PDB file of C-alpha atoms in Angstrom:
ATOM      1  CA  UNK A   1     -40.383  54.778 -15.817  1.00 67.00           C
ATOM      2  CA  UNK A   2     -37.260  53.702 -17.658  1.00 65.00           C
ATOM      3  CA  UNK A   3     -35.301  53.864 -14.499  1.00 67.00           C
ATOM      4  CA  UNK A   4     -37.811  51.641 -12.927  1.00 58.00           C
ATOM      5  CA  UNK A   5     -37.634  48.957 -15.684  1.00 58.00           C
ATOM      6  CA  UNK A   6     -33.835  49.269 -15.649  1.00 63.00           C
ATOM      7  CA  UNK A   7     -33.830  48.661 -11.874  1.00 61.00           C
ATOM      8  CA  UNK A   8     -36.161  45.742 -12.127  1.00 60.00           C
ATOM      9  CA  UNK A   9     -34.313  44.117 -15.013  1.00 62.00           C
ATOM     10  CA  UNK A  10     -30.961  44.474 -12.906  1.00 68.00           C
ATOM     11  CA  UNK A  11     -32.839  42.902 -10.017  1.00 61.00           C
ATOM     12  CA  UNK A  12     -33.958  40.066 -12.048  1.00 60.00           C
ATOM     13  CA  UNK A  13     -30.528  39.243 -13.618  1.00 58.00           C
ATOM     14  CA  UNK A  14     -28.808  39.549 -10.264  1.00 58.00           C
ATOM     15  CA  UNK A  15     -31.355  37.265  -8.715  1.00 58.00           C
ATOM     16  CA  UNK A  16     -31.051  34.768 -11.572  1.00 55.00           C
ATOM     17  CA  UNK A  17     -27.290  34.696 -11.301  1.00 53.00           C
ATOM     18  CA  UNK A  18     -27.403  34.237  -7.585  1.00 50.00           C
ATOM     19  CA  UNK A  19     -29.645  31.043  -7.718  1.00 55.00           C
ATOM     20  CA  UNK A  20     -26.423  28.744  -8.162  1.00 59.00           C
ATOM     21  CA  UNK A  21     -28.672  26.175  -9.768  1.00 69.00           C
ATOM     22  CA  UNK A  22     -27.155  26.076 -13.127  1.00 83.00           C
ATOM     23  CA  UNK A  23     -25.394  22.927 -14.662  1.00 87.00           C
ATOM     24  CA  UNK A  24     -21.971  24.517 -14.510  1.00 87.00           C
ATOM     25  CA  UNK A  25     -22.473  25.366 -10.834  1.00 88.00           C
ATOM     26  CA  UNK A  26     -23.743  21.887 -10.042  1.00 88.00           C
ATOM     27  CA  UNK A  27     -20.604  20.330 -11.919  1.00 90.00           C
ATOM     28  CA  UNK A  28     -18.393  22.767  -9.951  1.00 90.00           C
ATOM     29  CA  UNK A  29     -19.909  21.766  -6.597  1.00 92.00           C
ATOM     30  CA  UNK A  30     -19.517  17.947  -7.675  1.00 93.00           C
ATOM     31  CA  UNK A  31     -15.873  18.664  -8.411  1.00 94.00           C
ATOM     32  CA  UNK A  32     -15.344  20.516  -5.176  1.00 94.00           C
ATOM     33  CA  UNK A  33     -16.941  17.615  -3.226  1.00 95.00           C
ATOM     34  CA  UNK A  34     -14.840  14.973  -5.119  1.00 96.00           C
ATOM     35  CA  UNK A  35     -11.550  16.863  -4.458  1.00 96.00           C
ATOM     36  CA  UNK A  36     -12.573  17.001  -0.510  1.00 96.00           C
ATOM     37  CA  UNK A  37     -13.306  13.363  -0.626  1.00 97.00           C
ATOM     38  CA  UNK A  38      -9.854  12.614  -2.263  1.00 97.00           C
ATOM     39  CA  UNK A  39      -8.052  14.794   0.222  1.00 96.00           C
ATOM     40  CA  UNK A  40      -9.816  13.193   3.254  1.00 96.00           C
ATOM     41  CA  UNK A  41      -9.004   9.759   1.889  1.00 97.00           C
ATOM     42  CA  UNK A  42      -5.379  10.896   1.281  1.00 97.00           C
ATOM     43  CA  UNK A  43      -5.109  12.055   4.797  1.00 97.00           C
ATOM     44  CA  UNK A  44      -6.534   8.874   6.157  1.00 97.00           C
ATOM     45  CA  UNK A  45      -4.140   6.962   4.111  1.00 98.00           C
ATOM     46  CA  UNK A  46      -1.167   9.001   5.195  1.00 98.00           C
ATOM     47  CA  UNK A  47      -2.303   8.468   8.954  1.00 98.00           C
ATOM     48  CA  UNK A  48      -2.586   4.724   8.211  1.00 98.00           C
ATOM     49  CA  UNK A  49       0.994   4.676   6.837  1.00 98.00           C
ATOM     50  CA  UNK A  50       2.281   6.718   9.880  1.00 98.00           C
ATOM     51  CA  UNK A  51       0.526   4.425  12.361  1.00 98.00           C
ATOM     52  CA  UNK A  52       1.872   1.238  10.432  1.00 98.00           C
ATOM     53  CA  UNK A  53       5.398   2.811  10.264  1.00 98.00           C
ATOM     54  CA  UNK A  54       5.390   3.524  14.040  1.00 98.00           C
ATOM     55  CA  UNK A  55       4.004   0.070  14.657  1.00 98.00           C
ATOM     56  CA  UNK A  56       6.791  -1.429  12.603  1.00 98.00           C
ATOM     57  CA  UNK A  57       9.507   0.755  14.304  1.00 98.00           C
ATOM     58  CA  UNK A  58       8.180  -0.242  17.708  1.00 98.00           C
ATOM     59  CA  UNK A  59       8.277  -3.887  16.755  1.00 98.00           C
ATOM     60  CA  UNK A  60      11.785  -3.643  15.370  1.00 98.00           C
ATOM     61  CA  UNK A  61      12.914  -1.905  18.668  1.00 98.00           C
ATOM     62  CA  UNK A  62      11.447  -4.555  20.851  1.00 98.00           C
ATOM     63  CA  UNK A  63      13.007  -7.369  18.713  1.00 98.00           C
ATOM     64  CA  UNK A  64      16.271  -5.632  18.767  1.00 98.00           C
ATOM     65  CA  UNK A  65      16.142  -5.422  22.522  1.00 98.00           C
ATOM     66  CA  UNK A  66      15.177  -9.057  22.732  1.00 98.00           C
ATOM     67  CA  UNK A  67      17.959 -10.069  20.616  1.00 98.00           C
ATOM     68  CA  UNK A  68      20.436  -7.919  22.600  1.00 98.00           C
ATOM     69  CA  UNK A  69      19.053  -9.445  25.886  1.00 98.00           C
ATOM     70  CA  UNK A  70      19.543 -12.968  24.469  1.00 98.00           C
ATOM     71  CA  UNK A  71      22.992 -12.141  23.185  1.00 98.00           C
ATOM     72  CA  UNK A  72      24.105 -11.000  26.493  1.00 98.00           C
ATOM     73  CA  UNK A  73      22.517 -14.099  28.173  1.00 98.00           C
ATOM     74  CA  UNK A  74      24.304 -16.231  25.715  1.00 98.00           C
ATOM     75  CA  UNK A  75      27.722 -14.272  26.170  1.00 98.00           C
ATOM     76  CA  UNK A  76      27.228 -14.710  30.129  1.00 98.00           C
ATOM     77  CA  UNK A  77      26.562 -18.333  29.651  1.00 98.00           C
ATOM     78  CA  UNK A  78      29.641 -18.770  27.467  1.00 98.00           C
ATOM     79  CA  UNK A  79      31.672 -16.991  30.045  1.00 97.00           C
ATOM     80  CA  UNK A  80      30.518 -19.253  32.611  1.00 97.00           C
ATOM     81  CA  UNK A  81      31.256 -22.336  30.575  1.00 98.00           C
ATOM     82  CA  UNK A  82      34.733 -20.985  29.927  1.00 98.00           C
ATOM     83  CA  UNK A  83      35.319 -20.444  33.576  1.00 97.00           C
ATOM     84  CA  UNK A  84      33.979 -24.008  34.420  1.00 97.00           C
ATOM     85  CA  UNK A  85      36.315 -25.647  31.805  1.00 98.00           C
ATOM     86  CA  UNK A  86      39.239 -23.439  33.024  1.00 97.00           C
ATOM     87  CA  UNK A  87      38.599 -24.769  36.561  1.00 97.00           C
ATOM     88  CA  UNK A  88      38.386 -28.301  35.510  1.00 97.00           C
ATOM     89  CA  UNK A  89      41.541 -27.961  33.584  1.00 97.00           C
ATOM     90  CA  UNK A  90      43.311 -26.522  36.410  1.00 96.00           C
ATOM     91  CA  UNK A  91      41.911 -29.244  38.785  1.00 96.00           C
ATOM     92  CA  UNK A  92      43.041 -31.857  36.353  1.00 96.00           C
ATOM     93  CA  UNK A  93      46.505 -30.356  35.999  1.00 96.00           C
ATOM     94  CA  UNK A  94      46.770 -30.330  39.928  1.00 95.00           C
ATOM     95  CA  UNK A  95      45.548 -33.996  40.144  1.00 95.00           C
ATOM     96  CA  UNK A  96      48.156 -34.938  37.451  1.00 94.00           C
ATOM     97  CA  UNK A  97      50.862 -33.120  39.223  1.00 94.00           C
ATOM     98  CA  UNK A  98      49.864 -34.950  42.443  1.00 93.00           C
ATOM     99  CA  UNK A  99      49.954 -38.125  40.687  1.00 92.00           C
ATOM    100  CA  UNK A 100      53.283 -37.463  39.273  1.00 92.00           C
ATOM    101  CA  UNK A 101      54.598 -36.529  42.567  1.00 88.00           C
ATOM    102  CA  UNK A 102      53.033 -39.577  44.153  1.00 84.00           C
ATOM    103  CA  UNK A 103      54.729 -41.713  41.502  1.00 88.00           C
ATOM    104  CA  UNK A 104      58.004 -40.115  42.016  1.00 84.00           C
ATOM    105  CA  UNK A 105      57.900 -40.472  45.854  1.00 81.00           C
ATOM    106  CA  UNK A 106      56.475 -43.952  45.776  1.00 70.00           C
ATOM    107  CA  UNK A 107      59.281 -44.877  43.050  1.00 52.00           C
ATOM    108  CA  UNK A 108      61.936 -43.736  45.381  1.00 53.00           C
ATOM    109  CA  UNK A 109      60.816 -45.344  48.604  1.00 51.00           C
TER     110      UNK A 109
END
């Protein structure tokens, strides 16, 4: 009979310990839930920062490409303006030389 009571007592103790309904267990579960929520929010925040960083990099790349295109366009426009000015200067020199020749030829006649 002693063995029966010992077995019954052991079963009762094990069943009581397995219920997980004590205040310490509830507090532990609450701590675990809080940690999981913090981890999820941290992961979400990291993902948001990554996305924002990628967007910023993409915007910077696009702005850089636009600036490079505009700089090339301005360089080409400047080169064209220089070529036009050079042509006009050459034409003016040629006209001046012709005027000098005409003056010299007209003065000798």
